[in-house]
mmCIF file of C-alpha atoms in Angstrom:
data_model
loop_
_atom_site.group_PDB
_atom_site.id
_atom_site.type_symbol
_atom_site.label_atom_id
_atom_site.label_comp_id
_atom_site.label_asym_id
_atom_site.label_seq_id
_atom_site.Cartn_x
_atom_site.Cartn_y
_atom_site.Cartn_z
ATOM 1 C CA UNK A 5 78.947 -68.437 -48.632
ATOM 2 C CA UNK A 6 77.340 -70.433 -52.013
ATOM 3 C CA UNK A 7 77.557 -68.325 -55.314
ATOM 4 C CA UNK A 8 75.066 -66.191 -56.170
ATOM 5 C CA UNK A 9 73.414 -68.141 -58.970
ATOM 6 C CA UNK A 10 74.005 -71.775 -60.977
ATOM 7 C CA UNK A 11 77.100 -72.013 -62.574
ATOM 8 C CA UNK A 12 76.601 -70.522 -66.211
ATOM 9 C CA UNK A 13 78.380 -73.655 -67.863
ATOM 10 C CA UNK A 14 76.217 -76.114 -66.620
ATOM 11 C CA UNK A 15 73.187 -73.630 -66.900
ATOM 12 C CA UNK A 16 73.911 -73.455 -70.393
ATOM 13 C CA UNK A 17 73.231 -77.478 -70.934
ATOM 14 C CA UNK A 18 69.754 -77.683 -69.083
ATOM 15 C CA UNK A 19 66.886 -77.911 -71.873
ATOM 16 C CA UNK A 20 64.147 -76.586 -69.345
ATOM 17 C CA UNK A 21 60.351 -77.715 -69.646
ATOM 18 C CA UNK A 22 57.866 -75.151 -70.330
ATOM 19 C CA UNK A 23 57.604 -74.171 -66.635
ATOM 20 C CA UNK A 24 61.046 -73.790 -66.341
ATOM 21 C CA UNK A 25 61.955 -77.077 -65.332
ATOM 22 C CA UNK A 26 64.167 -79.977 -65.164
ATOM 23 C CA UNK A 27 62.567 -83.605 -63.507
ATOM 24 C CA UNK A 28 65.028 -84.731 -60.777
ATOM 25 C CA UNK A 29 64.936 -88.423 -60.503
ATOM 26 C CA UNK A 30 65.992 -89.211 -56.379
ATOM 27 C CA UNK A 31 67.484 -92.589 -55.543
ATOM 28 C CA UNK A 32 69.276 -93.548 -52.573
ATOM 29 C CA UNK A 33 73.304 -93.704 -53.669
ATOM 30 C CA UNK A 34 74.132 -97.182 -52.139
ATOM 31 C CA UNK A 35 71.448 -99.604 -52.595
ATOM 32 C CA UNK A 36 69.967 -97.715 -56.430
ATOM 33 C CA UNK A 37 66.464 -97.687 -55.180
ATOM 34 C CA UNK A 38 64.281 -95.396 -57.207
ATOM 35 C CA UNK A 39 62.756 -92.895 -54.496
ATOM 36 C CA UNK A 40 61.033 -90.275 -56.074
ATOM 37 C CA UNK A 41 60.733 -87.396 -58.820
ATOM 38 C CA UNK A 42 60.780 -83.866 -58.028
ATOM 39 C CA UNK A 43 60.841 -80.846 -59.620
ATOM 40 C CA UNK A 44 63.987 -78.310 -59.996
ATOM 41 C CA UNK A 45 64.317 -74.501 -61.549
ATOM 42 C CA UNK A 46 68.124 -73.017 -61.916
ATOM 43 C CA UNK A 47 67.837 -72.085 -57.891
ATOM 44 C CA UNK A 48 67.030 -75.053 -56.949
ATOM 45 C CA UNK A 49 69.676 -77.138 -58.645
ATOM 46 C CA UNK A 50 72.171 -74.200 -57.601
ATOM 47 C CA UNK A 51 71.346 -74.995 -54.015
ATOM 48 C CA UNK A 52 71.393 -78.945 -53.982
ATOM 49 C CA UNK A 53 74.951 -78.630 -55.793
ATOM 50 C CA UNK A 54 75.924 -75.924 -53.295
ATOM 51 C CA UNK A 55 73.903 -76.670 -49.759
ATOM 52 C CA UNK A 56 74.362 -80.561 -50.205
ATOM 53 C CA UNK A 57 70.568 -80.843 -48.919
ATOM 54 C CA UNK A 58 68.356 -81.708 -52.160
ATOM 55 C CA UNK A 59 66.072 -78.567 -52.600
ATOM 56 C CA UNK A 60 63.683 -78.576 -54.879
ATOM 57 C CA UNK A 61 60.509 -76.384 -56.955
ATOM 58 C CA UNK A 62 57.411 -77.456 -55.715
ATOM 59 C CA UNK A 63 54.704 -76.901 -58.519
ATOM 60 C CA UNK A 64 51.442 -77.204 -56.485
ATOM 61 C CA UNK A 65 53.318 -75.093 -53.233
ATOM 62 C CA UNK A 66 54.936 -72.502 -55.800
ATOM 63 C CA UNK A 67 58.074 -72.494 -53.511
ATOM 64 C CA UNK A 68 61.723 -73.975 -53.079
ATOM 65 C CA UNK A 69 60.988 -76.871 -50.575
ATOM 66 C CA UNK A 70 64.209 -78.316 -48.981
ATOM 67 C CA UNK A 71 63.290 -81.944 -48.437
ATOM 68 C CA UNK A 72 63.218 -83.042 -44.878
ATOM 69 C CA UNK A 73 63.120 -79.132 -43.528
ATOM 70 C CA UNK A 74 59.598 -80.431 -41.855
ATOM 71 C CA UNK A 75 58.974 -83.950 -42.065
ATOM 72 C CA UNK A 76 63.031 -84.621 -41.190
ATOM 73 C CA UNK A 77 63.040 -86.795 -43.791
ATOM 74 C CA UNK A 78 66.488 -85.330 -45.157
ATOM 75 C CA UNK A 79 68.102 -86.355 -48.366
ATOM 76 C CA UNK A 80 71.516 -85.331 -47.767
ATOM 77 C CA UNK A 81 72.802 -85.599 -51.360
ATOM 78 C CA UNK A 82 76.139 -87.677 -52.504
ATOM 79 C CA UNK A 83 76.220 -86.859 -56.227
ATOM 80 C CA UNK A 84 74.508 -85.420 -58.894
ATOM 81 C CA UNK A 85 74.464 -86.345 -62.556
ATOM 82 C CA UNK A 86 73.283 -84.580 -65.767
ATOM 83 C CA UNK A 87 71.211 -86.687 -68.517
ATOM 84 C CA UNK A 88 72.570 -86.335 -71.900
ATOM 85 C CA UNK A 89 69.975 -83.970 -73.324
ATOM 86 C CA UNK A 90 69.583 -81.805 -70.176
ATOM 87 C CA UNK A 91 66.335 -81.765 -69.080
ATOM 88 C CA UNK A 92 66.492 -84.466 -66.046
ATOM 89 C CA UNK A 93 69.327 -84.547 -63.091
ATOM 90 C CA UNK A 94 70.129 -88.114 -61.113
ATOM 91 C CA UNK A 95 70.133 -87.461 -57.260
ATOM 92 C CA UNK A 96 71.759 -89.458 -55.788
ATOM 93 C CA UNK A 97 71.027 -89.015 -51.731
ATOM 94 C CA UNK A 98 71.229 -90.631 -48.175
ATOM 95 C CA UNK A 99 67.891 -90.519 -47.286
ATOM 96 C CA UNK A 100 66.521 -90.412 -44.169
ATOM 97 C CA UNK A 101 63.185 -92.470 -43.077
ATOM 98 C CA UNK A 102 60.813 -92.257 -45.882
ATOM 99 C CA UNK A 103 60.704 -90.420 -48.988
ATOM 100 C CA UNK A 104 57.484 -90.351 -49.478
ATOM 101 C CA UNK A 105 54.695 -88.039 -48.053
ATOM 102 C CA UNK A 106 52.402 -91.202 -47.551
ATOM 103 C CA UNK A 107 55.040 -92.866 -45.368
ATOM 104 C CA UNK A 108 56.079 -95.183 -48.121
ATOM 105 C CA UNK A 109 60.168 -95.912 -48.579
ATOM 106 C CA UNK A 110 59.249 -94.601 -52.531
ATOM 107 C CA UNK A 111 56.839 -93.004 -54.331
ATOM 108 C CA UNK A 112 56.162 -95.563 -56.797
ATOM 109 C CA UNK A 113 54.104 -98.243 -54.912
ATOM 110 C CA UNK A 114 51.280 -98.609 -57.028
ATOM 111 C CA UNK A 115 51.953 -100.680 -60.029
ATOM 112 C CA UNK A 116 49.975 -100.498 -63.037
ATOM 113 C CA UNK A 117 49.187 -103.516 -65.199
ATOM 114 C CA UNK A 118 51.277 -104.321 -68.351
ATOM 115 C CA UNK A 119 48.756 -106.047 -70.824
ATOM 116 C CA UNK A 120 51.213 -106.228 -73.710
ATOM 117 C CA UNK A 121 54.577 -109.005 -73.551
ATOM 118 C CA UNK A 122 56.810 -107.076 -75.856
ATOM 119 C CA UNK A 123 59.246 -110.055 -75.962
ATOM 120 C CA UNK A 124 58.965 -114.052 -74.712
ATOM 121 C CA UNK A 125 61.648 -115.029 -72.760
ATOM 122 C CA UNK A 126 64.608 -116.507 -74.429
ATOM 123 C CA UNK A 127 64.136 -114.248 -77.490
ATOM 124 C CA UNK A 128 67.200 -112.088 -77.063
ATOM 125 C CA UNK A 129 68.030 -112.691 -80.472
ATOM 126 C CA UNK A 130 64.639 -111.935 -81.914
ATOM 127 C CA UNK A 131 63.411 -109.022 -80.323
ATOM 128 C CA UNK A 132 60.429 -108.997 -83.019
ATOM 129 C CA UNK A 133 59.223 -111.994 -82.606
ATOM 130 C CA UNK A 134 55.258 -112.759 -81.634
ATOM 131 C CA UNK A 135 54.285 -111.891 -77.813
ATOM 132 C CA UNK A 136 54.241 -115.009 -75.971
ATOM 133 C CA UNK A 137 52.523 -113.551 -72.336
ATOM 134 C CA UNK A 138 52.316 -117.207 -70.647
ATOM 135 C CA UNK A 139 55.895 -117.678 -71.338
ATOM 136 C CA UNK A 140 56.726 -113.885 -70.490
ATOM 137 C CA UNK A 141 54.899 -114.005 -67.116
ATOM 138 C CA UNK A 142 56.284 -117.378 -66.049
ATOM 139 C CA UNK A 143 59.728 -116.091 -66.409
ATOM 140 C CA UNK A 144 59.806 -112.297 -65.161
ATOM 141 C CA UNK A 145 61.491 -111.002 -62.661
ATOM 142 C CA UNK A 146 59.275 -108.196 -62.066
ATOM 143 C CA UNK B 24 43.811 -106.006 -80.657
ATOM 144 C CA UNK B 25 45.026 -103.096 -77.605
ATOM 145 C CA UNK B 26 41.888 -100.796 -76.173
ATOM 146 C CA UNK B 27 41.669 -97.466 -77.868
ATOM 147 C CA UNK B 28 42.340 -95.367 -75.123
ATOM 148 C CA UNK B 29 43.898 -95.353 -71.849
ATOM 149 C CA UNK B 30 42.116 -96.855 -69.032
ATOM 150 C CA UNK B 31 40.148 -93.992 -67.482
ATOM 151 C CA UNK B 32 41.266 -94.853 -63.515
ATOM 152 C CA UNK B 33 44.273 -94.579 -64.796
ATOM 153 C CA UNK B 34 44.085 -91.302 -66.500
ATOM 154 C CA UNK B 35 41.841 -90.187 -63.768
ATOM 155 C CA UNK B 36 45.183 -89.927 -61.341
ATOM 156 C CA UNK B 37 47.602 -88.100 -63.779
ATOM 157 C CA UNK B 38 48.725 -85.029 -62.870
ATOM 158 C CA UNK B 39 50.188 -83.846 -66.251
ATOM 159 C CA UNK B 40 52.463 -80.800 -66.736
ATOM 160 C CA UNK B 41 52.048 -77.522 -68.837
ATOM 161 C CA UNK B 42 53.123 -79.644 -71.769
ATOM 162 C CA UNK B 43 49.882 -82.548 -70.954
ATOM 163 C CA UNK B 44 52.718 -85.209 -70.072
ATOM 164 C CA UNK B 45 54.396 -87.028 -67.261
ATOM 165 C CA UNK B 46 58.230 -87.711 -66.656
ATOM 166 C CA UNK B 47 58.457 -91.680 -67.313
ATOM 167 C CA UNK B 48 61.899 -92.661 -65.500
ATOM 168 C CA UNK B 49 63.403 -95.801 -66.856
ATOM 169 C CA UNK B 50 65.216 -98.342 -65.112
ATOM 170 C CA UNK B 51 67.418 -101.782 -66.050
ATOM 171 C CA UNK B 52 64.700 -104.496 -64.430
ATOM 172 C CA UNK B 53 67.395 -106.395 -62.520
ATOM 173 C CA UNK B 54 70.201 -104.104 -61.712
ATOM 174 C CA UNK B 55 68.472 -100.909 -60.976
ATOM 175 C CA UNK B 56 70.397 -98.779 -62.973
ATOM 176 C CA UNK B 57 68.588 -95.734 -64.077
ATOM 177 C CA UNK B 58 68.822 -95.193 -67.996
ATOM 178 C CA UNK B 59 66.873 -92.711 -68.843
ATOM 179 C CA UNK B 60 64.227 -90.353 -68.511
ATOM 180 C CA UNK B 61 61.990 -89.708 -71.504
ATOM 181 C CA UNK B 62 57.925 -87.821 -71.350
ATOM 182 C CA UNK B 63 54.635 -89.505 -71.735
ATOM 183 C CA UNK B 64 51.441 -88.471 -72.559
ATOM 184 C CA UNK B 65 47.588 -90.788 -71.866
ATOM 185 C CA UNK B 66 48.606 -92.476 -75.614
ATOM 186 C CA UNK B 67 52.468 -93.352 -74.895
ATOM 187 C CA UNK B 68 51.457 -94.673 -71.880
ATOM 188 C CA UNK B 69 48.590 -96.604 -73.018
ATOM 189 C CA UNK B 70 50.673 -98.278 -75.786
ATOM 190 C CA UNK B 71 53.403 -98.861 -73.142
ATOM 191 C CA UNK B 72 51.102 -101.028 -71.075
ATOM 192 C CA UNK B 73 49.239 -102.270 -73.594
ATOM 193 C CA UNK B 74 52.087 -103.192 -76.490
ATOM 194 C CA UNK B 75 54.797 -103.914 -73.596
ATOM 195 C CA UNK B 76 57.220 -102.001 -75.654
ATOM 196 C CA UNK B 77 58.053 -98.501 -73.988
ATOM 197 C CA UNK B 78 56.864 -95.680 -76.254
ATOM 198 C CA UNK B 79 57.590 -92.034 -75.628
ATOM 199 C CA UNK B 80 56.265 -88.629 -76.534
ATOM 200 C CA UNK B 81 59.334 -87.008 -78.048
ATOM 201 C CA UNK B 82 59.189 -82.722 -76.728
ATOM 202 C CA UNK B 83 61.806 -82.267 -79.456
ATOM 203 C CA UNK B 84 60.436 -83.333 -82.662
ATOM 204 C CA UNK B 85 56.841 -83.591 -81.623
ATOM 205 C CA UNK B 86 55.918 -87.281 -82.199
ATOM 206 C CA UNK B 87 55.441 -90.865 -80.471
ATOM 207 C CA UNK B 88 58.462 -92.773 -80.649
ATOM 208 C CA UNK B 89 59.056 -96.436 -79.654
ATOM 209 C CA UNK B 90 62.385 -96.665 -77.983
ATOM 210 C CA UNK B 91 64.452 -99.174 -80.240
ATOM 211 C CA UNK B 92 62.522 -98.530 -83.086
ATOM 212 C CA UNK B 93 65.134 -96.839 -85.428
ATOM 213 C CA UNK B 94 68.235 -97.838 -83.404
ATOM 214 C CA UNK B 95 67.142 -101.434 -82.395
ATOM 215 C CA UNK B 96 68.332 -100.666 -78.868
ATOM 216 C CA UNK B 97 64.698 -102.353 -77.733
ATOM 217 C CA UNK B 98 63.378 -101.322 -74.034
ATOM 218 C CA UNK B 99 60.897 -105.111 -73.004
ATOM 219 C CA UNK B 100 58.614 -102.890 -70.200
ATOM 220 C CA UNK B 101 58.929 -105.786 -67.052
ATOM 221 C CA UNK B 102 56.583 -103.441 -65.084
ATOM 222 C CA UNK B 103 55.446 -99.879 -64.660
ATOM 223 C CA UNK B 104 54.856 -98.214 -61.687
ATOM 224 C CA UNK B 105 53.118 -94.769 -60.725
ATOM 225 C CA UNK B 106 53.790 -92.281 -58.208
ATOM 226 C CA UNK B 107 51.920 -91.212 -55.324
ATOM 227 C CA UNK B 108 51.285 -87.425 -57.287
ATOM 228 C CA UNK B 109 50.579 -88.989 -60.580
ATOM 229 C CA UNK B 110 53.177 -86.691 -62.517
ATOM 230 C CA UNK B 111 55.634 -89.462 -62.737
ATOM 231 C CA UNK B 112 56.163 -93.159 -64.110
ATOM 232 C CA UNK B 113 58.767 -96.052 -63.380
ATOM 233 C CA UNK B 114 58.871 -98.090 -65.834
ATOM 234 C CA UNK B 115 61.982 -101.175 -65.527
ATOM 235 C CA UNK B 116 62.475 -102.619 -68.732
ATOM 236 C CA UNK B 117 65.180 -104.719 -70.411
ATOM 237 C CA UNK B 118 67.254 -102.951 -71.888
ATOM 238 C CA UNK B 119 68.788 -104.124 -74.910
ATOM 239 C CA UNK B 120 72.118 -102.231 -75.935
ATOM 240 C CA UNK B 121 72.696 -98.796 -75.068
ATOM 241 C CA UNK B 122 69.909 -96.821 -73.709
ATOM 242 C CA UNK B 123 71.398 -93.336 -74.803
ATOM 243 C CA UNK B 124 71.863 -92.068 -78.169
ATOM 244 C CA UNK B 125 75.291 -90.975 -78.062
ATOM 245 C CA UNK B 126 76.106 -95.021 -77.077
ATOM 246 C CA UNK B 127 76.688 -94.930 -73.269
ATOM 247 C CA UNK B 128 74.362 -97.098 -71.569
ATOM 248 C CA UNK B 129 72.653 -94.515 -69.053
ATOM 249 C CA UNK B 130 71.957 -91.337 -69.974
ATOM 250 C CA UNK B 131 73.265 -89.690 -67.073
ATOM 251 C CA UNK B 132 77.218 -89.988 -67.729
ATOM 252 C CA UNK B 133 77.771 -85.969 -66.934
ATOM 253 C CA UNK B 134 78.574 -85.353 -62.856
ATOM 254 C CA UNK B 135 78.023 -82.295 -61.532
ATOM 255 C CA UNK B 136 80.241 -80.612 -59.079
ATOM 256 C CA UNK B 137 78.514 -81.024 -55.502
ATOM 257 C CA UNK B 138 80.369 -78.348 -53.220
ATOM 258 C CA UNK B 139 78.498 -78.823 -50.368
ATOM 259 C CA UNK B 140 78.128 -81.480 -47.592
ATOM 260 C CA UNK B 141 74.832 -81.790 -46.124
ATOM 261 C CA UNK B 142 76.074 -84.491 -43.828
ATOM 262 C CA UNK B 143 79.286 -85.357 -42.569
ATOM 263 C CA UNK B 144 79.901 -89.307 -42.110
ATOM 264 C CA UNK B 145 78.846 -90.985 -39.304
ATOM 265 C CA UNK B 146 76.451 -87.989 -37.732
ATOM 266 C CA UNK B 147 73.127 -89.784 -38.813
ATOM 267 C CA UNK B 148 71.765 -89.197 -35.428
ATOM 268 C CA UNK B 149 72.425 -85.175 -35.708
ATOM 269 C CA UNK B 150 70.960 -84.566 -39.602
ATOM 270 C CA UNK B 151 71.894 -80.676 -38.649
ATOM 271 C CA UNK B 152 75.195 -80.748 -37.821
ATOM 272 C CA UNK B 153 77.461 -78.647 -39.458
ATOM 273 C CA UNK B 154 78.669 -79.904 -43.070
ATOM 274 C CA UNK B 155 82.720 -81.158 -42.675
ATOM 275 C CA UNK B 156 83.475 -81.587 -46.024
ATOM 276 C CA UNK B 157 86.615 -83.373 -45.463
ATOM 277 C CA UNK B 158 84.963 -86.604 -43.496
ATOM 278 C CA UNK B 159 82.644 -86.598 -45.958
ATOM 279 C CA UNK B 160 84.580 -87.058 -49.158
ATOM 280 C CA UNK B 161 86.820 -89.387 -47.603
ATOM 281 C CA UNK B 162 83.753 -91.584 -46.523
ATOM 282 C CA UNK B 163 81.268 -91.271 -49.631
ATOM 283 C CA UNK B 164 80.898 -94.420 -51.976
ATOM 284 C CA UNK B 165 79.350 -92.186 -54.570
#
């Protein structure tokens, strides 16, 4: 049987939102992909830690949700890792089929536009310097 | 000169918190590797994708902050991204020097203990088979 309740020691270091609640950022452990964010009170992170099945708060539902538990889209969780202030956990998961309610691998599939260049290319040393967008768009990545 | 405000379809499909802001998670552009996770509200995220320079709400001392402002550790947005609930942001940057403030590079550099196995190795056909800790530890990567 799990303890009773989150470890005091690590409840101690989360810096809860208003609601009560940490963000937990979801990416599947091997390849780094960013899945999803979710939602997690003390109970929740008590029982991903302890269940190895990422559970979260679900603020529209008002419940715990354990992910998969109807779609069978599991997220069987490898590790878990604190941020440095305490108010977001890394979840690191297998996850099965999509993570996404739409049927999407991720949740973030709809890009919005960057207007601004914050930095040309080839400016590493001059992080300041004037936006150069032409030169910036030719030469990103993503 | 950057619009005044940000761009109303956009605004249209936040789902804020309590607090009026969204989780923005940040991510190295080419590797993957989650750095951070920092709060926006319709302004931070305006002059994100409008300046190209990743610019925060700060919860803790109640002001906009642009990451590498102070520190010079620069974040170049490459591309935002929104999720399918609105209440979250991707945003993959490059990341000049150490994303977190106490010097490591990521933010999350605190594991937690994860004491159960959701899954043991090798039984992704049967999602609810009993937990064997023991396969699973000796087969995780992470």
């Amino acid at each position: 049987a799990r303890p009773a309740a989150l470890d005091p020691t690590i409840a101690a270091r989360l810096r809860r939102g208003p609601d009560g609640l940490v963000a937990a950022v979801v990416r599947q452990h091997d390849t780094g992909e960013v899945l999803m964010v979710a939602w997690m009170d003390d109970e929740a992170l008590h029982r991903t830690l302890t269940t190895g099945r990422a559970t979260y708060w679900s603020r529209s539902r008002g419940e715990y949700w354990v992910k998969g538990a109807t779609s069978g889209h599991h997220q069987f969780v490898r590790s878990v890792a604190l941020d440095c202030d305490g108010d977001a956990v890394l979840v690191s998961v297998d996850q099965v089929g999509a993570a996404c309610h739409t049927g999407h691998r991720t949740c973030f599939f709809t890009d919005l536009p960057v207007t601004g260049a914050g930095r040309p290319e080839g400016a590493a040393g001059a992080p300041d310097a004037a936006a150069d967008s032409g030169t910036a768009a030719s030469g990103g990545r993503s």
